[in-house]
């Protein structure tokens, strides 16, 4: 496919979410991504629930526009085949625990012998060194260690809560994709290739710092406990559902007062300034909720929009699909997958004015492109058949 990364070849040894999401983003932007999987089942997400036609939604939603080669990297023939693929590549991405890729004989020194200009990318859970480096990692562990679960709770003194989506995994994927493009750009300018290292823990702590680490920003002797701005969400109940209202500045506060017909709020000393409104946020939100619950969502959205108060309906995931703004953005695309049938996904969120409209190819079957890509590396049909027979490689026909 064409796109801003057309001509870039990426060898992808990642599994689960963070790495596959990163490389799918790059595949959506035109890179040729070759996903290398173990013949014995491949990426674990292939076996996840919610599946159709022997394809799981989780695998489909993180691996489209890729090619799959099934190689047993424990076998010398499998490693040799991988190195031949690496010799043709620009980027190599893996998310094994620190040290594993070196023990496989596929560390940076080994790869640069066949591809001196290769950009190598290593994604870890906790980091390359330190007391947690060799521990198994899953998203909740990062949410806990990074402080995210406490941020989600609203205060250091309240019971921590997990964000109900795998934010560390997905944010690490987005961060990795950006870092890979930066490394490609740097290589284009300087001719030098780099090894990009990224941990889920680092990605989340850096993400939190921009808005949630104010008490930790100024260096002094004692760090205050992070108090909650409010224990109430900006979600308001109406007679027909829920809406959200977000009011920041004086103009928006006065517009809200007009919309709800409560002129006395303008004279309330607790709400005279933005600072006072923040200090008295619980009282302010309780007042707003007491009014909003008296009418329908449709009524309030119309009144609030007329006064230009920032607001929106709170939708379920299924309701979101048909919202006029989502439809206007042409974000959702349907296409036919040879195994899973008709699939609905989002397009890549960034649109490029000088690139052709994105075309989508569904996530590949395990080893779907093994034969074709090994042939491109000058393997004969006989040699490929021997590798498949020995278990060093596989394709869907075996």
Coordinates of C-alpha atoms in Angstrom, one line a residue:
X1 CA 0.0 0.0 0.0
X2 CA 1.1 3.6 -0.4
X3 CA 1.6 6.1 2.3
X4 CA 4.2 8.3 3.9
X5 CA 6.2 5.2 5.0
X6 CA 6.0 3.5 1.6
X7 CA 9.3 1.7 1.0
X8 CA 10.1 1.0 4.7
X9 CA 10.3 -2.6 5.6
X10 CA 9.8 -3.6 9.3
X11 CA 10.5 -7.0 10.9
X12 CA 8.1 -7.4 13.7
X13 CA 8.8 -10.0 16.4
X14 CA 6.3 -8.5 18.9
X15 CA 3.2 -10.1 20.4
X16 CA 0.2 -9.1 22.5
X17 CA -0.7 -5.4 22.2
X18 CA 2.0 -2.7 22.6
X19 CA 4.3 -3.8 19.8
X20 CA 1.7 -5.1 17.4
X21 CA -0.3 -1.8 17.8
X22 CA 2.9 0.2 17.0
X23 CA 3.7 -1.7 13.9
X24 CA 0.1 -1.7 12.7
X25 CA 0.1 2.1 12.9
X26 CA 3.2 2.1 10.7
X27 CA 1.7 -0.5 8.3
X28 CA -1.4 1.8 8.0
X29 CA 1.0 4.5 7.0
X30 CA 2.5 2.5 4.2
X31 CA 5.3 0.5 5.8
X32 CA 5.7 -3.2 4.8
X33 CA 5.4 -5.0 8.2
X34 CA 6.5 -8.6 8.3
X35 CA 5.2 -10.3 11.5
X36 CA 7.4 -13.2 12.5
X37 CA 5.5 -15.7 14.6
X38 CA 6.2 -19.1 16.1
X39 CA 4.6 -21.9 14.0
X40 CA 3.2 -23.4 17.2
X41 CA 0.2 -21.0 17.6
X42 CA 1.8 -17.7 16.8
X43 CA 0.9 -14.5 18.7
X44 CA -1.1 -15.4 21.8
X45 CA -3.9 -12.9 20.8
X46 CA -4.8 -15.3 17.9
X47 CA -6.4 -17.5 20.6
X48 CA -8.3 -14.8 22.3
X49 CA -12.1 -14.9 22.8
X50 CA -14.6 -13.0 20.6
X51 CA -13.7 -14.7 17.4
X52 CA -15.2 -15.4 14.0
X53 CA -13.9 -17.6 11.2
X54 CA -11.0 -18.7 13.5
X55 CA -9.8 -15.1 13.8
X56 CA -10.1 -13.2 17.1
X57 CA -11.1 -9.6 17.2
X58 CA -8.1 -8.8 19.3
X59 CA -5.7 -10.1 16.7
X60 CA -7.6 -8.5 13.8
X61 CA -7.6 -5.1 15.5
X62 CA -3.8 -5.0 16.1
X63 CA -2.4 -6.7 13.0
X64 CA -4.0 -5.5 9.8
X65 CA -2.0 -4.7 6.8
X66 CA 0.8 -7.0 7.9
X67 CA 2.4 -10.1 6.4
X68 CA 3.0 -13.2 8.5
X69 CA 6.0 -15.5 8.4
X70 CA 6.0 -18.5 10.7
X71 CA 9.6 -19.4 11.8
X72 CA 10.8 -21.5 14.7
X73 CA 13.6 -19.3 16.0
X74 CA 14.9 -22.1 18.2
X75 CA 16.0 -23.9 15.1
X76 CA 19.2 -22.8 13.3
X77 CA 17.3 -22.8 9.9
X78 CA 14.7 -20.5 11.4
X79 CA 17.2 -18.0 12.7
X80 CA 19.1 -18.0 9.5
X81 CA 15.9 -17.3 7.5
X82 CA 15.1 -14.4 9.9
X83 CA 18.5 -12.9 9.4
X84 CA 18.0 -13.0 5.7
X85 CA 14.8 -11.1 6.1
X86 CA 16.5 -8.6 8.5
X87 CA 19.1 -8.0 5.8
X88 CA 16.4 -6.5 3.6
X89 CA 14.8 -4.4 6.4
X90 CA 14.9 -0.9 7.8
X91 CA 13.5 -1.6 11.3
X92 CA 13.5 -4.6 13.7
X93 CA 11.0 -4.5 16.6
X94 CA 10.8 -7.0 19.5
X95 CA 9.2 -7.0 23.0
X96 CA 10.8 -10.0 24.7
X97 CA 12.0 -9.5 28.3
X98 CA 15.4 -7.9 28.5
X99 CA 18.2 -10.3 27.5
X100 CA 16.1 -12.8 25.8
X101 CA 16.7 -11.6 22.2
X102 CA 20.5 -11.7 22.9
X103 CA 20.2 -15.3 24.2
X104 CA 18.4 -16.2 21.0
X105 CA 21.4 -15.0 19.0
X106 CA 19.5 -12.1 17.6
X107 CA 20.9 -9.2 19.6
X108 CA 22.0 -5.9 18.2
X109 CA 25.5 -7.1 17.4
X110 CA 24.1 -10.1 15.5
X111 CA 21.6 -8.1 13.5
X112 CA 24.1 -5.3 12.5
X113 CA 26.3 -7.9 10.9
X114 CA 23.7 -8.4 8.2
X115 CA 22.1 -5.0 8.4
X116 CA 24.4 -2.2 9.5
X117 CA 21.8 0.5 9.0
X118 CA 19.1 -1.3 10.9
X119 CA 17.0 0.6 13.4
X120 CA 16.5 -1.8 16.3
X121 CA 13.6 -1.3 18.7
X122 CA 13.3 -3.0 22.1
X123 CA 10.0 -2.6 24.1
X124 CA 10.1 -3.9 27.7
X125 CA 7.7 -3.8 30.6
X126 CA 9.6 -2.3 33.5
X127 CA 12.9 -1.3 31.8
X128 CA 16.2 -2.9 30.8
X129 CA 17.7 -3.1 34.2
X130 CA 16.7 -2.7 37.9
X131 CA 14.9 -5.0 40.3
X132 CA 11.7 -5.4 38.2
X133 CA 13.4 -5.8 34.8
X134 CA 13.1 -9.6 34.6
X135 CA 9.6 -9.8 36.1
X136 CA 6.6 -10.7 34.0
X137 CA 4.5 -7.7 33.1
X138 CA 0.8 -7.0 32.4
X139 CA -1.1 -3.8 32.1
X140 CA -2.5 -3.7 35.7
X141 CA 1.0 -4.0 37.1
X142 CA 2.1 -0.9 35.2
X143 CA -1.0 1.0 36.3
X144 CA -0.2 0.2 39.9
X145 CA 3.6 0.9 39.9
X146 CA 3.3 4.1 37.8
X147 CA 0.8 5.9 40.1
X148 CA -1.9 5.7 37.4
X149 CA -4.3 3.7 39.6
X150 CA -4.0 6.3 42.3
X151 CA -4.6 9.1 39.8
X152 CA -7.7 7.3 38.7
X153 CA -8.9 7.0 42.3
X154 CA -8.8 10.8 42.6
X155 CA -6.7 11.0 45.7
X156 CA -3.7 9.3 47.4
X157 CA -6.0 8.6 50.3
X158 CA -8.7 6.7 48.4
X159 CA -8.7 3.1 47.2
X160 CA -6.7 2.9 43.9
X161 CA -8.7 2.1 40.7
X162 CA -7.6 0.7 37.4
X163 CA -8.4 2.5 34.2
X164 CA -10.9 0.2 32.4
X165 CA -8.8 -0.1 29.3
X166 CA -5.2 -1.3 28.8
X167 CA -3.9 2.2 28.6
X168 CA -0.2 1.4 29.3
X169 CA -0.1 -1.2 26.5
X170 CA -1.8 1.1 24.0
X171 CA 0.1 4.2 25.0
X172 CA 3.4 2.4 24.7
X173 CA 2.4 1.3 21.2
X174 CA 1.7 4.9 20.2
X175 CA 4.9 6.1 21.8
X176 CA 6.9 3.4 20.0
X177 CA 5.4 4.2 16.6
X178 CA 6.4 7.9 17.1
X179 CA 9.9 6.9 18.2
X180 CA 10.4 4.6 15.2
X181 CA 9.5 7.4 12.8
X182 CA 11.8 9.8 14.6
X183 CA 14.7 7.3 14.3
X184 CA 13.9 6.8 10.6
X185 CA 14.0 10.6 10.1
X186 CA 17.3 10.8 12.0
X187 CA 18.8 8.1 9.9
X188 CA 17.7 9.9 6.8
X189 CA 19.5 13.1 7.9
X190 CA 22.6 11.7 9.5
X191 CA 23.0 8.2 8.0
X192 CA 23.3 6.7 11.5
X193 CA 21.0 4.0 12.8
X194 CA 19.9 3.8 16.4
X195 CA 18.7 1.3 19.0
X196 CA 15.4 2.6 20.4
X197 CA 14.6 1.4 23.9
X198 CA 11.2 2.0 25.5
X199 CA 9.5 0.6 28.6
X200 CA 5.8 0.6 29.4
X201 CA 6.6 2.1 32.8
X202 CA 8.5 5.0 31.3
X203 CA 5.8 5.7 28.7
X204 CA 3.1 5.9 31.4
X205 CA 5.0 8.0 33.9
X206 CA 5.9 10.5 31.2
X207 CA 2.3 10.5 30.0
X208 CA 1.1 11.3 33.5
X209 CA 3.6 14.1 34.1
X210 CA 1.9 16.6 31.7
X211 CA -1.2 16.9 33.7
X212 CA -1.3 14.8 36.9
X213 CA 2.1 15.3 38.6
X214 CA 1.8 18.9 39.7
X215 CA 2.7 18.2 43.3
X216 CA 5.8 16.3 42.2
X217 CA 7.0 19.0 39.8
X218 CA 8.5 21.5 42.2
X219 CA 11.5 20.0 44.0
X220 CA 11.5 20.6 47.8
X221 CA 11.8 18.7 51.0
X222 CA 8.3 17.4 51.4
X223 CA 6.0 16.2 48.7
X224 CA 2.3 16.9 49.6
X225 CA -0.2 14.2 49.3
X226 CA -2.0 14.5 45.9
X227 CA -5.5 15.6 46.9
X228 CA -8.5 15.1 44.6
X229 CA -9.9 18.0 42.7
X230 CA -13.2 16.4 43.1
X231 CA -14.6 12.9 43.7
X232 CA -17.3 13.6 41.2
X233 CA -17.0 13.0 37.5
X234 CA -18.1 15.6 35.0
X235 CA -20.9 13.2 34.1
X236 CA -24.5 14.4 34.7
X237 CA -27.6 12.3 35.0
X238 CA -30.7 13.4 33.1
X239 CA -34.2 11.9 32.8
X240 CA -33.1 10.1 29.6
X241 CA -29.5 9.2 30.0
X242 CA -26.2 10.9 30.7
X243 CA -24.3 14.0 29.4
X244 CA -21.0 15.6 30.1
X245 CA -20.4 19.3 30.7
X246 CA -17.0 20.8 31.0
X247 CA -16.8 24.5 32.0
X248 CA -13.4 26.2 32.4
X249 CA -13.3 29.9 32.0
X250 CA -15.6 32.8 33.1
X251 CA -17.3 33.1 29.7
X252 CA -18.3 29.4 29.8
X253 CA -19.4 29.7 33.5
X254 CA -21.7 32.6 32.6
X255 CA -23.1 30.7 29.6
X256 CA -23.9 27.8 31.8
X257 CA -25.7 30.0 34.3
X258 CA -27.9 31.3 31.4
X259 CA -28.5 27.9 30.1
X260 CA -29.8 26.5 33.4
X261 CA -31.6 29.8 34.4
X262 CA -29.8 30.2 37.7
X263 CA -28.7 33.9 37.8
X264 CA -28.1 33.7 41.5
X265 CA -25.0 31.5 40.9
X266 CA -23.3 34.5 39.3
X267 CA -23.4 36.3 42.7
X268 CA -22.4 33.3 44.8
X269 CA -19.0 34.2 46.4
X270 CA -17.9 30.6 46.1
X271 CA -17.9 30.8 42.3
X272 CA -16.8 34.4 41.5
X273 CA -13.5 33.3 39.9
X274 CA -12.0 30.3 38.2
X275 CA -9.8 29.7 41.2
X276 CA -12.8 29.8 43.6
X277 CA -14.8 27.6 41.4
X278 CA -12.0 25.0 41.5
X279 CA -11.6 25.3 45.3
X280 CA -15.4 24.7 45.7
X281 CA -15.7 22.2 42.9
X282 CA -17.8 19.7 44.9
X283 CA -20.4 22.3 45.8
X284 CA -20.5 23.6 42.2
X285 CA -20.9 20.2 40.6
X286 CA -23.6 19.2 43.1
X287 CA -25.6 22.3 42.2
X288 CA -25.2 21.6 38.5
X289 CA -26.3 18.0 38.9
X290 CA -29.4 19.0 41.0
X291 CA -30.6 21.0 38.0
X292 CA -29.5 18.8 35.1
X293 CA -31.4 15.7 36.5
X294 CA -34.7 17.5 36.1
X295 CA -34.9 17.4 32.3
X296 CA -33.9 15.1 29.4
X297 CA -30.5 14.8 27.8
X298 CA -32.0 16.1 24.5
X299 CA -33.3 19.2 26.3
X300 CA -30.1 20.0 28.0
X301 CA -27.9 19.4 25.0
X302 CA -30.0 21.8 22.9
X303 CA -30.0 24.5 25.6
X304 CA -26.3 24.2 26.4
X305 CA -25.3 24.1 22.7
X306 CA -27.3 27.3 22.1
X307 CA -25.3 29.1 24.8
X308 CA -22.0 27.5 23.5
X309 CA -21.4 25.6 26.7
X310 CA -19.0 22.7 26.1
X311 CA -21.1 19.6 26.3
X312 CA -21.7 16.2 24.7
X313 CA -23.8 13.1 25.2
X314 CA -22.3 10.1 27.0
X315 CA -22.7 7.2 24.7
X316 CA -22.3 3.5 24.9
X317 CA -19.7 1.9 22.5
X318 CA -22.5 0.8 20.2
X319 CA -24.3 4.1 20.3
X320 CA -21.0 5.8 19.3
X321 CA -20.9 4.0 16.0
X322 CA -23.9 6.0 14.6
X323 CA -23.2 9.4 16.2
X324 CA -23.4 12.1 13.4
X325 CA -19.9 13.4 14.3
X326 CA -18.3 10.0 14.1
X327 CA -20.1 9.4 10.8
X328 CA -18.9 12.8 9.5
X329 CA -15.3 12.0 10.3
X330 CA -15.6 8.8 8.2
X331 CA -13.6 7.1 10.9
X332 CA -15.2 3.7 10.7
X333 CA -14.5 1.4 7.7
X334 CA -15.9 -2.0 6.8
X335 CA -14.0 -4.5 4.6
X336 CA -14.2 -8.2 3.9
X337 CA -11.7 -10.6 5.6
X338 CA -11.2 -14.0 3.9
X339 CA -11.6 -15.8 7.2
X340 CA -13.5 -13.5 9.6
X341 CA -16.1 -12.1 7.1
X342 CA -17.0 -8.5 7.1
X343 CA -14.9 -6.6 9.7
X344 CA -15.5 -3.1 11.1
X345 CA -12.5 -1.1 12.3
X346 CA -11.3 2.5 12.4
X347 CA -9.0 3.9 9.7
X348 CA -5.7 5.3 10.9
X349 CA -6.7 8.5 12.8
X350 CA -4.1 10.7 11.0
X351 CA -4.9 11.6 7.4
X352 CA -2.2 12.6 5.0
X353 CA -3.1 15.1 2.3
X354 CA -0.6 13.8 -0.3
X355 CA -1.1 10.0 0.3
X356 CA -3.6 7.8 -1.4
X357 CA -6.7 6.8 0.5
X358 CA -5.9 4.0 2.8
X359 CA -6.6 0.5 1.6
X360 CA -7.0 -2.3 4.2
X361 CA -5.9 -5.9 4.2
X362 CA -7.1 -8.0 7.1
X363 CA -4.7 -9.5 9.7
X364 CA -2.9 -12.5 8.1
X365 CA -3.3 -16.1 8.8
X366 CA -0.4 -17.7 10.6
X367 CA 2.5 -18.1 8.2
X368 CA 0.4 -16.8 5.3
X369 CA 3.4 -15.2 3.6
X370 CA 6.1 -17.6 4.6
X371 CA 6.7 -19.2 1.2
X372 CA 6.5 -15.9 -0.8
X373 CA 8.9 -14.0 1.5
X374 CA 11.4 -16.9 1.8
X375 CA 11.4 -17.1 -2.0
X376 CA 12.3 -13.4 -2.0
X377 CA 15.3 -14.3 0.1
X378 CA 16.4 -16.8 -2.7
X379 CA 15.2 -19.9 -1.0
X380 CA 14.2 -22.6 -3.5
X381 CA 10.9 -24.4 -3.3
X382 CA 12.8 -27.5 -2.2
X383 CA 14.6 -25.7 0.6
X384 CA 11.3 -24.1 1.8
X385 CA 9.6 -27.5 1.7
X386 CA 12.4 -29.0 3.8
X387 CA 12.1 -26.2 6.4
X388 CA 8.4 -26.8 6.7
X389 CA 8.9 -30.5 7.0
X390 CA 11.5 -30.1 9.7
X391 CA 9.3 -27.6 11.7
X392 CA 11.7 -24.7 11.2
X393 CA 8.9 -22.9 9.3
X394 CA 5.2 -23.3 8.4
X395 CA 2.5 -22.0 6.2
X396 CA -1.3 -22.4 6.4
X397 CA -1.2 -25.4 4.0
X398 CA 0.6 -27.6 6.5

